Each structure stands twice: as C-alpha cells, then as structure tokens.
Amino acid sequence: MNKITWQSPSNIALIKYWGKHGVQLPSNPSLSFTLNECNTITELFWKEGDGNIELLFNGESKERFTARARDYISSIDSYFPNLKKLDLHIDSINNFPHSAGIASSASAMSSLALCLCSMDEEISGKKLSKEEFYRKASEIARLGSGSAARSVYGGFVSWGISDKLAESSDEYASPLPIKVHKSFEDMRDTILIVDQGIKAVSSRAGHKLMSRHPYAKQRFALANKNFRDLLRALQKGDNSNFIRIVEAEALGLHSLMMSSSPGYILLKADTLKIIHRIRAFRELSCTPLCYTLDAGPNVHLLYHDKDSAEVEEFITQELLLYCSDKYRINDHVGNGPIKL
Ligand code: DP6
C-alpha cells in the first residue's frame, strides 16, 4: 500500500465560529491561533480497490468515527475523482483527549484533509503551488469540521468573510494578512482540564440550534464587531482590549448554549471557580492574562511568554486543584502542520 503521513495541530478560537449555513459555511468570521502541542498524526494508506474505507482512531476501530469518515469522504468525492477506485486505510493518533472541548476534530480533520490532498497530488502527478495546496486543504478540512479549516496554517488564522479583510472567504481559512504585534506572537495557552469526559451535546448539534436561536442575528453582528476590534488589538499590542474581547467571546459562546432551545450547560462548577481565580489574580497582579473556552468545560489560560514564570506559580498554587487529576497541557502558538 502507498502511504502519506501528516501531523496537524488543534487551534483555539478567540472569535468563535458558532452557527453555520449551507454546506459548512460559517455565519460569522472567526479568528484563532494554531496550537503546537495538541496534535493528530494521520497516516493514510491507499491501494487500487473499490472505495472501501477503514479507520483506526488511537489504534482502535470505532464505528462512530468510521461512519463519520465514510460520510465525509463520500461528500468530497467531487474534489478527488480517483477516490471511488481506491481502498483507504486511515490510522489517526491523537495526543490529547478527544470530545472534551479541545477542538480535536480540528486536528483530526485537517490532518486527514492534508493527507487526501497529498495523495491526490501523488496519484494525479499534478502539483499545486504551496498557496493553492493549503487553500484546497483548508476547504476540504472545512467540509469535515469547520474549525479544521483554520488548522492547516500556523500562527493567527481567520476563516469567514469580514469587510476588514479583502481576501477573506467563507470557503477556506487564511493566515491573518496583518502584522500581529510581537507581544502576541509568542502567546502561551495552558489548557486546564477540568473534565475529560465526552460532551453531553456535540458542537455539531450546538451549531444546529443556532439556526433558530432567538439571539442569532445579534450574535452574528456582535461577532463581526468583535472580529474587527480584535484585529486592531492584535495589531497594536493592546492587551486590555484583547482581554475584554476574548473573554466576552468565551462567555458569549456559553450563553448562546444556555439560551438555545433546548438550553444546555457544558460548564462545570470548577470552570467557574477557575474563571473567578483568574480575574482576581489579574486585578491583584496586573499581569495581562485571560481565559477563553471552547465548547466544553476546560479553560484555556492565555498569557505572554515573558510572564510564564509568574503564571506558572499561579497555576500550580491556585488552579491545579480544580483540574481533573491536576491535568493541564502547556501549549503555545505553533507553526502549523508538518508532513512526516
Ligand atoms: C466552539 O468546528 O467542532 O470550537 O463544523 O460542526 O465540526 P463542526 O463544528 P466545530 O465547532 C467548533 C466551535 C468552537 C469555536 C471555534 O473553534 O471557532
């Protein structure tokens, strides 16, 4: 069998993608930075055949994931004319817990999309330019999971049309075309794992509830404004606006979940305790750190590299007691996927 391997990271959204329409098109622009340590490694094996697909996730065959991969691959066969004449074996390994609110679908789907694009180049003999390759991979990744569109690039990445970015698109993500202030280039993200369990409501189901959400219109307008304001803060190195916007997006995401119909809560008591501690520590120490949340109970603590020693002491003394088995992941802005 032939083989391609890609390692692709997860990402953390600062402006959240929450709500979609059409074929996986976002209802508002989102902005994230790509992580470095939370990765999926996907090996894609192929040989001539008749469209059979097998999938191992962390070494195990799981019917739910295999069914999702089969649906996904049949949904993108117009991009890859050869797919029906191949048998595929996909072996994906995650180095962090899946379904726990760390965007594992982002790393899993982006690594698979990158493998499919590389495989297509090998089979067809047609090599795309670097820019075309990643744009296509982002579009293919988006069709698997929206947030995965952003994971094919390193650094700060946006996805979705914004009037502030001429080249922005709903179809694929792009690296931010602005110069991010150097104080944000080395941003750290310590992920405080409050709960490793599988979420009660998936992101896919959560997005669906946005289509008839009473606050949908206001949410999409606010996300556009937050996106514009965050771009400015990132350019200027403006910590106080960065903190204000990022925390408003985090709480805004969870308030949309709570005010959906039916409403639901993914936060845990310890998530709230951590948030209160972070606010108190910031007020007392004046260290510019803040939190964001994904669709789950775990807290992403964001801070600058230069404050690492002070923040580490705060984490060990005040936050780890709220983490499941004192588990946290130290991560930071990463350079994006690697072909292995
Ligand atoms: C809260 O990308 O997981 O992490 O497109 O249905 O696969 P699907 O959803 P997904 O949603 C992620 C939502 C979020 C915010 C974000 O990453 O922008």
mmCIF file of C-alpha atoms and ligand atoms in Angstrom:
data_model
loop_
_atom_site.group_PDB
_atom_site.id
_atom_site.type_symbol
_atom_site.label_atom_id
_atom_site.label_comp_id
_atom_site.label_asym_id
_atom_site.label_seq_id
_atom_site.Cartn_x
_atom_site.Cartn_y
_atom_site.Cartn_z
ATOM 1 C CA MET A 1 0.000 0.000 0.000
ATOM 2 C CA ASN A 2 1.066 3.593 -0.602
ATOM 3 C CA LYS A 3 1.258 5.894 2.383
ATOM 4 C CA ILE A 4 1.195 9.606 3.331
ATOM 5 C CA THR A 5 1.523 10.991 6.874
ATOM 6 C CA TRP A 6 0.619 14.449 8.203
ATOM 7 C CA GLN A 7 0.768 15.813 11.724
ATOM 8 C CA SER A 8 -1.706 18.628 12.276
ATOM 9 C CA PRO A 9 -2.431 20.702 15.380
ATOM 10 C CA SER A 10 -5.596 21.850 17.064
ATOM 11 C CA ASN A 11 -6.371 25.553 17.343
ATOM 12 C CA ILE A 12 -8.024 27.806 19.867
ATOM 13 C CA ALA A 13 -10.623 30.285 18.627
ATOM 14 C CA LEU A 14 -10.545 33.812 20.047
ATOM 15 C CA ILE A 15 -13.550 34.890 17.944
ATOM 16 C CA LYS A 16 -15.834 31.871 17.896
ATOM 17 C CA TYR A 17 -17.425 30.120 14.949
ATOM 18 C CA TRP A 18 -20.845 29.247 16.283
ATOM 19 C CA GLY A 19 -23.614 28.808 13.744
ATOM 20 C CA LYS A 20 -23.409 27.739 10.102
ATOM 21 C CA HIS A 21 -25.489 27.512 6.935
ATOM 22 C CA GLY A 22 -25.376 25.813 3.528
ATOM 23 C CA VAL A 23 -22.538 23.350 3.137
ATOM 24 C CA GLN A 24 -20.493 24.069 6.254
ATOM 25 C CA LEU A 25 -20.350 27.827 5.694
ATOM 26 C CA PRO A 26 -19.855 29.955 8.808
ATOM 27 C CA SER A 27 -22.413 32.542 9.924
ATOM 28 C CA ASN A 28 -19.652 34.894 11.054
ATOM 29 C CA PRO A 29 -15.885 35.281 10.661
ATOM 30 C CA SER A 30 -13.760 33.531 13.299
ATOM 31 C CA LEU A 31 -10.161 34.024 14.387
ATOM 32 C CA SER A 32 -7.869 31.562 16.124
ATOM 33 C CA PHE A 33 -4.296 30.756 16.804
ATOM 34 C CA THR A 34 -2.895 27.370 15.998
ATOM 35 C CA LEU A 35 -1.515 25.309 18.852
ATOM 36 C CA ASN A 36 1.791 23.498 18.930
ATOM 37 C CA GLU A 37 1.471 20.524 21.286
ATOM 38 C CA CYS A 38 -2.087 19.218 20.739
ATOM 39 C CA ASN A 39 -1.781 17.233 17.547
ATOM 40 C CA THR A 40 -3.254 14.446 15.478
ATOM 41 C CA ILE A 41 -0.960 12.289 13.373
ATOM 42 C CA THR A 42 -2.821 10.711 10.473
ATOM 43 C CA GLU A 43 -1.393 8.016 8.241
ATOM 44 C CA LEU A 44 -3.335 7.435 5.055
ATOM 45 C CA PHE A 45 -2.701 4.163 3.193
ATOM 46 C CA TRP A 46 -4.194 3.544 -0.228
ATOM 47 C CA LYS A 47 -4.289 0.959 -2.989
ATOM 48 C CA GLU A 48 -6.441 0.299 -6.022
ATOM 49 C CA GLY A 49 -9.813 -1.018 -4.957
ATOM 50 C CA ASP A 50 -13.496 -0.168 -4.866
ATOM 51 C CA GLY A 51 -13.999 2.549 -2.311
ATOM 52 C CA ASN A 52 -13.580 0.611 0.953
ATOM 53 C CA ILE A 53 -12.648 2.768 3.956
ATOM 54 C CA GLU A 54 -11.230 1.502 7.242
ATOM 55 C CA LEU A 55 -10.318 3.773 10.135
ATOM 56 C CA LEU A 56 -8.388 3.276 13.343
ATOM 57 C CA PHE A 57 -8.530 6.024 15.959
ATOM 58 C CA ASN A 58 -5.854 5.751 18.639
ATOM 59 C CA GLY A 59 -5.298 2.185 17.468
ATOM 60 C CA GLU A 60 -8.933 1.134 17.815
ATOM 61 C CA SER A 61 -11.703 0.661 15.309
ATOM 62 C CA LYS A 62 -14.659 2.815 16.446
ATOM 63 C CA GLU A 63 -17.881 2.520 14.453
ATOM 64 C CA ARG A 64 -18.919 6.151 15.143
ATOM 65 C CA PHE A 65 -15.660 7.577 13.785
ATOM 66 C CA THR A 66 -15.516 5.163 10.838
ATOM 67 C CA ALA A 67 -19.080 6.079 9.816
ATOM 68 C CA ARG A 68 -18.209 9.782 10.040
ATOM 69 C CA ALA A 69 -15.080 9.270 7.901
ATOM 70 C CA ARG A 70 -17.065 7.326 5.281
ATOM 71 C CA ASP A 71 -19.762 10.036 5.086
ATOM 72 C CA TYR A 72 -17.135 12.727 4.906
ATOM 73 C CA ILE A 73 -15.110 11.042 2.169
ATOM 74 C CA SER A 74 -18.180 10.373 0.045
ATOM 75 C CA SER A 75 -19.176 14.065 0.462
ATOM 76 C CA ILE A 76 -15.888 15.260 -1.059
ATOM 77 C CA ASP A 77 -15.525 12.824 -3.960
ATOM 78 C CA SER A 78 -16.140 15.609 -6.493
ATOM 79 C CA TYR A 79 -12.772 17.101 -5.409
ATOM 80 C CA PHE A 80 -10.976 13.766 -5.806
ATOM 81 C CA PRO A 81 -12.165 11.911 -8.917
ATOM 82 C CA ASN A 82 -9.985 8.869 -8.127
ATOM 83 C CA LEU A 83 -11.401 8.166 -4.681
ATOM 84 C CA LYS A 84 -14.026 5.610 -5.733
ATOM 85 C CA LYS A 85 -11.332 3.443 -7.320
ATOM 86 C CA LEU A 86 -9.273 3.227 -4.136
ATOM 87 C CA ASP A 87 -9.338 1.361 -0.845
ATOM 88 C CA LEU A 88 -8.287 3.612 2.033
ATOM 89 C CA HIS A 89 -6.957 2.775 5.456
ATOM 90 C CA ILE A 90 -6.761 5.723 7.872
ATOM 91 C CA ASP A 91 -4.765 5.488 11.081
ATOM 92 C CA SER A 92 -5.198 8.552 13.330
ATOM 93 C CA ILE A 93 -3.484 9.093 16.661
ATOM 94 C CA ASN A 94 -4.385 11.974 18.963
ATOM 95 C CA ASN A 95 -2.001 13.026 21.698
ATOM 96 C CA PHE A 96 -4.743 14.739 23.750
ATOM 97 C CA PRO A 97 -8.248 13.767 24.911
ATOM 98 C CA HIS A 98 -10.914 13.905 22.205
ATOM 99 C CA SER A 99 -14.508 15.145 22.653
ATOM 100 C CA ALA A 100 -13.507 17.040 25.824
ATOM 101 C CA GLY A 101 -13.829 20.523 24.414
ATOM 102 C CA ILE A 102 -10.333 20.734 22.975
ATOM 103 C CA ALA A 103 -11.012 21.038 19.272
ATOM 104 C CA SER A 104 -9.894 17.503 18.392
ATOM 105 C CA SER A 105 -11.999 17.495 15.233
ATOM 106 C CA ALA A 106 -9.861 20.429 14.050
ATOM 107 C CA SER A 107 -6.605 18.472 14.199
ATOM 108 C CA ALA A 108 -8.156 15.170 13.087
ATOM 109 C CA MET A 109 -9.983 16.599 10.080
ATOM 110 C CA SER A 110 -7.165 18.925 8.997
ATOM 111 C CA SER A 111 -4.608 16.099 9.103
ATOM 112 C CA LEU A 112 -6.930 13.869 7.068
ATOM 113 C CA ALA A 113 -7.626 16.656 4.544
ATOM 114 C CA LEU A 114 -3.896 17.284 4.135
ATOM 115 C CA CYS A 115 -3.308 13.549 3.571
ATOM 116 C CA LEU A 116 -6.069 13.414 0.938
ATOM 117 C CA CYS A 117 -4.634 16.444 -0.900
ATOM 118 C CA SER A 118 -1.111 14.970 -0.849
ATOM 119 C CA MET A 119 -2.425 11.594 -2.013
ATOM 120 C CA ASP A 120 -4.258 13.304 -4.871
ATOM 121 C CA GLU A 121 -1.054 15.055 -5.963
ATOM 122 C CA GLU A 122 0.814 11.737 -5.967
ATOM 123 C CA ILE A 123 -1.864 9.882 -7.904
ATOM 124 C CA SER A 124 -2.585 12.609 -10.453
ATOM 125 C CA GLY A 125 1.013 13.783 -10.802
ATOM 126 C CA LYS A 126 -0.329 17.370 -10.706
ATOM 127 C CA LYS A 127 1.469 19.505 -8.155
ATOM 128 C CA LEU A 128 -0.301 22.599 -6.870
ATOM 129 C CA SER A 129 1.555 25.720 -5.766
ATOM 130 C CA LYS A 130 2.084 25.895 -2.000
ATOM 131 C CA GLU A 131 -0.646 28.520 -1.697
ATOM 132 C CA GLU A 132 -3.147 26.510 -3.780
ATOM 133 C CA PHE A 133 -2.347 23.326 -1.871
ATOM 134 C CA TYR A 134 -3.068 24.792 1.567
ATOM 135 C CA ARG A 135 -6.142 26.658 0.333
ATOM 136 C CA LYS A 136 -7.542 23.415 -1.048
ATOM 137 C CA ALA A 137 -6.621 21.537 2.145
ATOM 138 C CA SER A 138 -8.379 24.216 4.199
ATOM 139 C CA GLU A 139 -11.526 23.941 2.088
ATOM 140 C CA ILE A 140 -11.510 20.134 2.288
ATOM 141 C CA ALA A 141 -10.858 20.302 6.052
ATOM 142 C CA ARG A 142 -13.771 22.752 6.473
ATOM 143 C CA LEU A 143 -16.130 20.223 4.903
ATOM 144 C CA GLY A 144 -15.135 17.758 7.641
ATOM 145 C CA SER A 145 -15.275 20.213 10.534
ATOM 146 C CA GLY A 146 -15.495 23.995 10.312
ATOM 147 C CA SER A 147 -12.770 24.774 12.842
ATOM 148 C CA ALA A 148 -10.421 22.380 10.981
ATOM 149 C CA ALA A 149 -10.250 24.880 8.102
ATOM 150 C CA ARG A 150 -8.092 27.111 10.348
ATOM 151 C CA SER A 151 -5.705 24.343 11.479
ATOM 152 C CA VAL A 152 -3.891 23.957 8.148
ATOM 153 C CA TYR A 153 -1.982 27.184 8.876
ATOM 154 C CA GLY A 154 0.286 28.186 11.740
ATOM 155 C CA GLY A 155 0.082 31.394 13.769
ATOM 156 C CA PHE A 156 -3.045 33.571 13.788
ATOM 157 C CA VAL A 157 -5.667 32.466 11.268
ATOM 158 C CA SER A 158 -9.093 33.709 10.187
ATOM 159 C CA TRP A 159 -11.956 31.968 8.436
ATOM 160 C CA GLY A 160 -15.093 33.629 7.071
ATOM 161 C CA ILE A 161 -15.850 36.809 5.176
ATOM 162 C CA SER A 162 -15.077 40.041 7.011
ATOM 163 C CA ASP A 163 -15.307 43.522 5.491
ATOM 164 C CA LYS A 164 -11.950 44.244 7.164
ATOM 165 C CA LEU A 165 -10.068 41.563 5.206
ATOM 166 C CA ALA A 166 -10.399 41.867 1.433
ATOM 167 C CA GLU A 167 -9.241 38.317 0.693
ATOM 168 C CA SER A 168 -11.324 36.591 3.373
ATOM 169 C CA SER A 169 -13.606 33.731 2.382
ATOM 170 C CA ASP A 170 -16.300 31.501 3.850
ATOM 171 C CA GLU A 171 -14.898 28.569 1.853
ATOM 172 C CA TYR A 172 -11.424 28.428 3.367
ATOM 173 C CA ALA A 173 -9.276 29.993 6.071
ATOM 174 C CA SER A 174 -6.164 32.146 5.611
ATOM 175 C CA PRO A 175 -3.267 33.280 7.777
ATOM 176 C CA LEU A 176 -4.030 36.767 9.116
ATOM 177 C CA PRO A 177 -2.752 39.193 6.484
ATOM 178 C CA ILE A 178 -1.945 41.838 9.122
ATOM 179 C CA LYS A 179 1.213 42.158 11.189
ATOM 180 C CA VAL A 180 0.381 40.838 14.654
ATOM 181 C CA HIS A 181 2.199 42.802 17.393
ATOM 182 C CA LYS A 182 5.265 40.894 18.537
ATOM 183 C CA SER A 183 3.942 40.609 22.115
ATOM 184 C CA PHE A 184 1.186 38.292 20.800
ATOM 185 C CA GLU A 185 3.400 36.182 18.553
ATOM 186 C CA ASP A 186 4.622 34.102 21.486
ATOM 187 C CA MET A 187 1.232 33.740 23.225
ATOM 188 C CA ARG A 188 1.009 30.807 25.633
ATOM 189 C CA ASP A 189 -2.108 28.685 26.188
ATOM 190 C CA THR A 190 -2.238 26.479 29.266
ATOM 191 C CA ILE A 191 -5.262 24.220 28.904
ATOM 192 C CA LEU A 192 -6.693 23.455 32.339
ATOM 193 C CA ILE A 193 -8.500 20.137 32.047
ATOM 194 C CA VAL A 194 -11.496 20.322 34.350
ATOM 195 C CA ASP A 195 -13.213 17.297 32.862
ATOM 196 C CA GLN A 196 -12.030 14.766 30.283
ATOM 197 C CA GLY A 197 -15.419 13.202 29.699
ATOM 198 C CA ILE A 198 -17.329 13.176 26.439
ATOM 199 C CA LYS A 199 -19.501 16.283 25.996
ATOM 200 C CA ALA A 200 -23.248 15.926 26.536
ATOM 201 C CA VAL A 201 -24.025 17.976 23.406
ATOM 202 C CA SER A 202 -21.701 17.894 20.392
ATOM 203 C CA SER A 203 -20.583 21.072 18.599
ATOM 204 C CA ARG A 204 -22.404 19.841 15.528
ATOM 205 C CA ALA A 205 -25.691 19.755 17.471
ATOM 206 C CA GLY A 206 -24.884 23.126 19.078
ATOM 207 C CA HIS A 207 -24.356 24.800 15.693
ATOM 208 C CA LYS A 208 -27.705 23.437 14.548
ATOM 209 C CA LEU A 209 -29.507 25.114 17.434
ATOM 210 C CA MET A 210 -28.185 28.488 16.219
ATOM 211 C CA SER A 211 -30.375 28.337 13.106
ATOM 212 C CA ARG A 212 -33.458 29.053 15.221
ATOM 213 C CA HIS A 213 -31.769 30.830 18.099
ATOM 214 C CA PRO A 214 -33.584 33.953 19.366
ATOM 215 C CA TYR A 215 -30.302 35.913 19.582
ATOM 216 C CA ALA A 216 -28.744 34.656 16.337
ATOM 217 C CA LYS A 217 -28.929 37.953 14.448
ATOM 218 C CA GLN A 218 -27.413 39.954 17.312
ATOM 219 C CA ARG A 219 -24.744 37.288 17.823
ATOM 220 C CA PHE A 220 -23.551 37.378 14.217
ATOM 221 C CA ALA A 221 -23.432 41.208 14.209
ATOM 222 C CA LEU A 222 -21.506 41.206 17.513
ATOM 223 C CA ALA A 223 -19.057 38.555 16.267
ATOM 224 C CA ASN A 224 -18.277 40.766 13.253
ATOM 225 C CA LYS A 225 -17.645 43.739 15.524
ATOM 226 C CA ASN A 226 -15.510 41.686 17.927
ATOM 227 C CA PHE A 227 -13.554 40.354 14.952
ATOM 228 C CA ARG A 228 -12.792 43.888 13.726
ATOM 229 C CA ASP A 229 -11.879 45.120 17.210
ATOM 230 C CA LEU A 230 -9.660 42.122 17.890
ATOM 231 C CA LEU A 231 -7.751 42.678 14.646
ATOM 232 C CA ARG A 232 -6.973 46.193 15.847
ATOM 233 C CA ALA A 233 -5.938 44.995 19.315
ATOM 234 C CA LEU A 234 -3.656 42.332 17.797
ATOM 235 C CA GLN A 235 -2.011 44.876 15.537
ATOM 236 C CA LYS A 236 -1.457 47.429 18.278
ATOM 237 C CA GLY A 237 -0.468 45.018 21.046
ATOM 238 C CA ASP A 238 -3.457 46.303 23.041
ATOM 239 C CA ASN A 239 -3.762 43.915 26.000
ATOM 240 C CA SER A 240 -6.817 45.432 27.632
ATOM 241 C CA ASN A 241 -8.977 45.238 24.503
ATOM 242 C CA PHE A 242 -7.613 41.777 23.717
ATOM 243 C CA ILE A 243 -8.664 40.558 27.172
ATOM 244 C CA ARG A 244 -12.066 42.269 27.028
ATOM 245 C CA ILE A 245 -12.959 40.809 23.613
ATOM 246 C CA VAL A 246 -11.568 37.296 24.161
ATOM 247 C CA GLU A 247 -13.379 36.829 27.484
ATOM 248 C CA ALA A 248 -16.623 38.290 26.082
ATOM 249 C CA GLU A 249 -16.436 35.756 23.225
ATOM 250 C CA ALA A 250 -15.863 32.883 25.654
ATOM 251 C CA LEU A 251 -18.786 33.745 27.902
ATOM 252 C CA GLY A 252 -20.877 34.730 24.867
ATOM 253 C CA LEU A 253 -20.404 31.248 23.356
ATOM 254 C CA HIS A 254 -21.632 29.550 26.514
ATOM 255 C CA SER A 255 -24.517 31.975 26.968
ATOM 256 C CA LEU A 256 -25.665 31.054 23.455
ATOM 257 C CA MET A 257 -25.686 27.410 24.527
ATOM 258 C CA MET A 258 -27.652 28.218 27.666
ATOM 259 C CA SER A 259 -30.201 30.299 25.730
ATOM 260 C CA SER A 260 -30.654 27.721 22.922
ATOM 261 C CA SER A 261 -33.839 25.746 22.768
ATOM 262 C CA PRO A 262 -33.375 23.343 24.459
ATOM 263 C CA GLY A 263 -30.756 25.110 26.542
ATOM 264 C CA TYR A 264 -27.754 23.256 27.911
ATOM 265 C CA ILE A 265 -24.702 23.857 30.075
ATOM 266 C CA LEU A 266 -21.242 22.475 29.344
ATOM 267 C CA LEU A 267 -19.503 24.462 32.082
ATOM 268 C CA LYS A 268 -18.711 22.774 35.402
ATOM 269 C CA ALA A 269 -18.518 24.321 38.847
ATOM 270 C CA ASP A 270 -14.718 24.118 38.670
ATOM 271 C CA THR A 271 -14.710 26.008 35.348
ATOM 272 C CA LEU A 272 -16.365 28.961 37.117
ATOM 273 C CA LYS A 273 -14.017 28.727 40.101
ATOM 274 C CA ILE A 274 -11.027 28.927 37.739
ATOM 275 C CA ILE A 275 -12.526 31.940 35.938
ATOM 276 C CA HIS A 276 -13.030 33.788 39.249
ATOM 277 C CA ARG A 277 -9.452 32.998 40.305
ATOM 278 C CA ILE A 278 -8.066 34.278 37.005
ATOM 279 C CA ARG A 279 -9.960 37.557 37.339
ATOM 280 C CA ALA A 280 -8.844 38.042 40.937
ATOM 281 C CA PHE A 281 -5.224 37.263 40.086
ATOM 282 C CA ARG A 282 -5.295 39.711 37.173
ATOM 283 C CA GLU A 283 -6.661 42.501 39.338
ATOM 284 C CA LEU A 284 -4.125 41.916 42.065
ATOM 285 C CA SER A 285 -1.006 41.337 39.970
ATOM 286 C CA CYS A 286 -1.869 43.455 36.880
ATOM 287 C CA THR A 287 -0.495 40.577 34.765
ATOM 288 C CA PRO A 288 -2.229 40.668 31.363
ATOM 289 C CA LEU A 289 -3.653 37.146 31.288
ATOM 290 C CA CYS A 290 -7.144 35.968 30.348
ATOM 291 C CA TYR A 291 -9.212 32.889 29.642
ATOM 292 C CA THR A 292 -11.133 31.508 26.762
ATOM 293 C CA LEU A 293 -13.366 28.451 26.474
ATOM 294 C CA ASP A 294 -14.138 26.015 23.713
ATOM 295 C CA ALA A 295 -17.356 24.058 23.547
ATOM 296 C CA GLY A 296 -16.607 22.307 26.828
ATOM 297 C CA PRO A 297 -15.695 22.826 30.484
ATOM 298 C CA ASN A 298 -11.918 23.192 30.090
ATOM 299 C CA VAL A 299 -10.289 26.581 30.452
ATOM 300 C CA HIS A 300 -7.637 27.950 28.107
ATOM 301 C CA LEU A 301 -5.433 30.351 30.069
ATOM 302 C CA LEU A 302 -3.773 32.803 27.677
ATOM 303 C CA TYR A 303 -0.711 34.866 28.574
ATOM 304 C CA HIS A 304 2.540 36.228 27.214
ATOM 305 C CA ASP A 305 5.713 34.183 27.256
ATOM 306 C CA LYS A 306 7.532 36.829 29.323
ATOM 307 C CA ASP A 307 5.029 36.278 32.182
ATOM 308 C CA SER A 308 5.429 32.467 32.153
ATOM 309 C CA ALA A 309 7.287 32.097 35.470
ATOM 310 C CA GLU A 310 4.770 34.184 37.423
ATOM 311 C CA VAL A 311 1.774 32.494 35.741
ATOM 312 C CA GLU A 312 3.242 29.034 36.370
ATOM 313 C CA GLU A 313 3.343 29.775 40.084
ATOM 314 C CA PHE A 314 -0.275 30.961 39.959
ATOM 315 C CA ILE A 315 -1.333 27.812 38.090
ATOM 316 C CA THR A 316 0.361 25.405 40.476
ATOM 317 C CA GLN A 317 -0.722 27.227 43.631
ATOM 318 C CA GLU A 318 -4.270 28.236 42.725
ATOM 319 C CA LEU A 319 -5.630 26.490 39.638
ATOM 320 C CA LEU A 320 -4.428 22.885 39.517
ATOM 321 C CA LEU A 321 -6.644 21.902 42.438
ATOM 322 C CA TYR A 322 -9.656 22.419 40.159
ATOM 323 C CA CYS A 323 -8.235 20.274 37.359
ATOM 324 C CA SER A 324 -9.054 16.626 36.865
ATOM 325 C CA ASP A 325 -6.018 14.702 38.233
ATOM 326 C CA LYS A 326 -4.192 18.072 38.219
ATOM 327 C CA TYR A 327 -4.050 17.657 34.444
ATOM 328 C CA ARG A 328 -3.115 20.594 32.237
ATOM 329 C CA ILE A 329 -1.455 20.936 28.857
ATOM 330 C CA ASN A 330 1.132 23.668 28.292
ATOM 331 C CA ASP A 331 0.765 24.888 24.762
ATOM 332 C CA HIS A 332 1.592 27.968 22.690
ATOM 333 C CA VAL A 333 1.261 29.489 19.223
ATOM 334 C CA GLY A 334 2.535 26.914 16.742
ATOM 335 C CA ASN A 335 3.790 26.851 13.174
ATOM 336 C CA GLY A 336 1.114 24.598 11.697
ATOM 337 C CA PRO A 337 1.010 21.103 10.210
ATOM 338 C CA ILE A 338 4.050 19.048 9.236
ATOM 339 C CA LYS A 339 4.271 16.368 6.547
ATOM 340 C CA LEU A 340 6.123 13.469 8.157
HETATM 341 C C1 DP6 B 1 -16.676 26.382 19.907
HETATM 342 O O1 DP6 B 1 -15.679 23.015 14.121
HETATM 343 O O2 DP6 B 1 -16.214 21.492 16.041
HETATM 344 O O3 DP6 B 1 -14.759 25.369 18.936
HETATM 345 O O4 DP6 B 1 -18.108 22.345 11.972
HETATM 346 O O5 DP6 B 1 -19.792 21.037 13.251
HETATM 347 O O6 DP6 B 1 -17.433 20.216 13.113
HETATM 348 P P1 DP6 B 1 -18.350 21.420 13.132
HETATM 349 O O7 DP6 B 1 -18.033 22.223 14.464
HETATM 350 P P2 DP6 B 1 -16.647 22.588 15.133
HETATM 351 O O8 DP6 B 1 -17.091 23.840 16.027
HETATM 352 C C2 DP6 B 1 -16.147 24.498 16.784
HETATM 353 C C3 DP6 B 1 -16.782 25.505 17.626
HETATM 354 C C4 DP6 B 1 -15.885 26.172 18.639
HETATM 355 C C5 DP6 B 1 -15.440 27.537 18.156
HETATM 356 C C6 DP6 B 1 -14.378 27.588 17.106
HETATM 357 O O9 DP6 B 1 -13.484 26.726 17.072
HETATM 358 O O10 DP6 B 1 -14.415 28.567 16.342
#
